């Protein structure tokens, strides 16, 4: 199975596309209404890219232009998120500065790519939370210490969503050209991954030597991995004017659209063959954006192309179909969940990773997909909340199994001993953010608040940082695992902060699209 490094596979999201913002124009002069409130640009002129070196085309000099104010929390819940972030950051700064991840209990760090992963993942969160001083200090590290010329294998998907996405987002929010230059350097180093016979990229690439290869344990790549990196490469092309980044994914994006069967998991043996093995949503096996794996990011919107609407509608429908539906209802509490189909057998198993789906369905409905997708989104959101709520710590385990038998004595949500851990993942709060933004129902904010309190009670390490835990069912001994994943700062706390905001124009969903690691990028008008 495709496994993300945090332990399991990753499901992904996405339909999106649209309108641009005036950010670049504003950045040139460091003045004017858009510059004074860059995250709240709700409507804006479309951007036309003039010719010339990219930094000049954008009206930028070589020097950094940190001219855009960041924001401040406006209510008590947002302040609590800022306090949590500061605590997490304090641990990282003290014990893991410049390293990939904090080990808060042993007061040390771990490396994955050796590229300051947490620091880069957290840049835009600091900007959004108004932590200017922390942002400046991190920027200095990026400027002086972040070097990509090193002999290290990086996973294409993970490094694209975290590093490339993080740098591009930091550039958009701050206007600082340093981040764009770093992004371009890094993007160039990822390019060898696309040199395959099928054009479907390899999963790993050495950013120093330029040698790319499939995962060590299989020759397959994962549909979701290779389709969830479109936003970042497209953005890099748009900002730099260098077409090769966009071309790299366009060459296989169309292929995936044409060939993507209703149920596809692992695929790509260099020649581009599919292995239809597992359900599209089951996160352990597929990271595909299905049912949204049609080409949301490469076709012009608005309006959403009819072809994409029909494709996605068909896929959601097939998910819910009576005969082989993957969305049954549990007993006795009647929770709607998404199960898995592996080698023809249904399993009532759902990863916490799948909890991105309510948010994505809601976003799709907002952008013109059928209204009943919103109903499904709400139902799945309730389920994800219950996956947390029914645990003694209030935090979801990594995987749950649902009970399908109508016996009152059994609980809806069951957990196996091996699945009781919580890695500080964002998916529940991510969907809560979308659901609140798109429905205005305050219960979603209240649910998020419960989650933040649980994180503070069971995962906060007094000396600094937060730790993943091994047992969400034992509040007396949740067993810290001594690891703070970079997405806790990059995603979980960012989504909580945005969830608690009552300002729909703060990173408006009509102006920005969040990549799969929660890095906001502007939505562009069709050219
Ligand atoms: C993050 O890296 C991203 O959200 C990814 O899409 C899935 N895995 C983690 C969070 O769970």
PDB file of N, CA and C and ligand atoms in Angstrom, residues 4 10-13 157-158 161-162 353 425-427 430 487 491 516-517, ligand 1:
ATOM      1  N   UNK A   4       1.863   7.210   3.444  1.00  0.00           N
ATOM      2  CA  UNK A   4       2.582   8.446   3.651  1.00  0.00           C
ATOM      3  C   UNK A   4       3.481   8.221   4.844  1.00  0.00           C
ATOM      4  N   UNK A  10      -2.753   8.552   1.912  1.00  0.00           N
ATOM      5  CA  UNK A  10      -3.332   9.875   2.019  1.00  0.00           C
ATOM      6  C   UNK A  10      -4.411  10.051   0.976  1.00  0.00           C
ATOM      7  N   UNK A  11      -5.548  10.416   1.388  1.00  0.00           N
ATOM      8  CA  UNK A  11      -6.578  10.699   0.414  1.00  0.00           C
ATOM      9  C   UNK A  11      -6.513  12.174   0.051  1.00  0.00           C
ATOM     10  N   UNK A  12      -7.006  12.500  -1.084  1.00  0.00           N
ATOM     11  CA  UNK A  12      -6.872  13.908  -1.453  1.00  0.00           C
ATOM     12  C   UNK A  12      -8.070  14.544  -2.070  1.00  0.00           C
ATOM     13  N   UNK A  13      -7.927  15.784  -2.271  1.00  0.00           N
ATOM     14  CA  UNK A  13      -9.065  16.628  -2.500  1.00  0.00           C
ATOM     15  C   UNK A  13      -8.961  17.368  -3.794  1.00  0.00           C
ATOM     16  N   UNK A 157       5.675  13.665  -4.017  1.00  0.00           N
ATOM     17  CA  UNK A 157       4.405  14.176  -3.496  1.00  0.00           C
ATOM     18  C   UNK A 157       4.615  14.967  -2.199  1.00  0.00           C
ATOM     19  N   UNK A 158       5.273  14.345  -1.238  1.00  0.00           N
ATOM     20  CA  UNK A 158       5.414  14.988   0.068  1.00  0.00           C
ATOM     21  C   UNK A 158       6.205  16.289  -0.018  1.00  0.00           C
ATOM     22  N   UNK A 161       4.012  19.061  -1.905  1.00  0.00           N
ATOM     23  CA  UNK A 161       2.913  19.690  -1.162  1.00  0.00           C
ATOM     24  C   UNK A 161       3.428  20.505   0.020  1.00  0.00           C
ATOM     25  N   UNK A 162       4.536  20.043   0.633  1.00  0.00           N
ATOM     26  CA  UNK A 162       5.003  20.746   1.836  1.00  0.00           C
ATOM     27  C   UNK A 162       5.997  21.848   1.494  1.00  0.00           C
ATOM     28  N   UNK A 353      -7.781   9.888   7.677  1.00  0.00           N
ATOM     29  CA  UNK A 353      -7.382  10.635   6.479  1.00  0.00           C
ATOM     30  C   UNK A 353      -8.569  10.937   5.562  1.00  0.00           C
ATOM     31  N   UNK A 425      -3.163  14.870  13.092  1.00  0.00           N
ATOM     32  CA  UNK A 425      -3.550  15.120  11.702  1.00  0.00           C
ATOM     33  C   UNK A 425      -4.644  16.190  11.598  1.00  0.00           C
ATOM     34  N   UNK A 426      -4.721  16.816  10.400  1.00  0.00           N
ATOM     35  CA  UNK A 426      -5.647  17.948  10.231  1.00  0.00           C
ATOM     36  C   UNK A 426      -7.034  17.636   9.675  1.00  0.00           C
ATOM     37  N   UNK A 427      -7.279  16.430   9.129  1.00  0.00           N
ATOM     38  CA  UNK A 427      -8.433  16.276   8.237  1.00  0.00           C
ATOM     39  C   UNK A 427      -9.774  16.669   8.862  1.00  0.00           C
ATOM     40  N   UNK A 430      -9.883  20.432   9.088  1.00  0.00           N
ATOM     41  CA  UNK A 430      -9.905  20.949   7.717  1.00  0.00           C
ATOM     42  C   UNK A 430     -11.348  20.979   7.196  1.00  0.00           C
ATOM     43  N   UNK A 487       2.824  18.889   9.631  1.00  0.00           N
ATOM     44  CA  UNK A 487       1.486  19.339   9.265  1.00  0.00           C
ATOM     45  C   UNK A 487       0.668  19.839  10.449  1.00  0.00           C
ATOM     46  N   UNK A 491      -0.961  22.707   8.875  1.00  0.00           N
ATOM     47  CA  UNK A 491      -2.375  22.501   8.566  1.00  0.00           C
ATOM     48  C   UNK A 491      -3.304  22.614   9.771  1.00  0.00           C
ATOM     49  N   UNK A 516      -3.050  20.457  -0.863  1.00  0.00           N
ATOM     50  CA  UNK A 516      -3.372  19.356   0.047  1.00  0.00           C
ATOM     51  C   UNK A 516      -2.637  19.454   1.386  1.00  0.00           C
ATOM     52  N   UNK A 517      -1.692  20.370   1.490  1.00  0.00           N
ATOM     53  CA  UNK A 517      -1.006  20.606   2.760  1.00  0.00           C
ATOM     54  C   UNK A 517      -1.466  21.954   3.362  1.00  0.00           C
TER      55      UNK A 517
HETATM   56  C1  LIG B   1      -0.445  15.924   5.160  1.00  0.00           C
HETATM   57  O1  LIG B   1       0.840  15.818   4.687  1.00  0.00           O
HETATM   58  C2  LIG B   1      -1.385  16.253   4.024  1.00  0.00           C
HETATM   59  O2  LIG B   1      -2.622  16.657   4.495  1.00  0.00           O
HETATM   60  C3  LIG B   1      -1.547  15.059   3.139  1.00  0.00           C
HETATM   61  O3  LIG B   1      -2.457  15.327   2.111  1.00  0.00           O
HETATM   62  C4  LIG B   1      -2.053  13.892   3.967  1.00  0.00           C
HETATM   63  N1  LIG B   1      -1.146  13.573   5.048  1.00  0.00           N
HETATM   64  C5  LIG B   1      -0.816  14.677   5.914  1.00  0.00           C
HETATM   65  C6  LIG B   1      -1.851  14.986   6.968  1.00  0.00           C
HETATM   66  O4  LIG B   1      -2.529  13.924   7.458  1.00  0.00           O
END
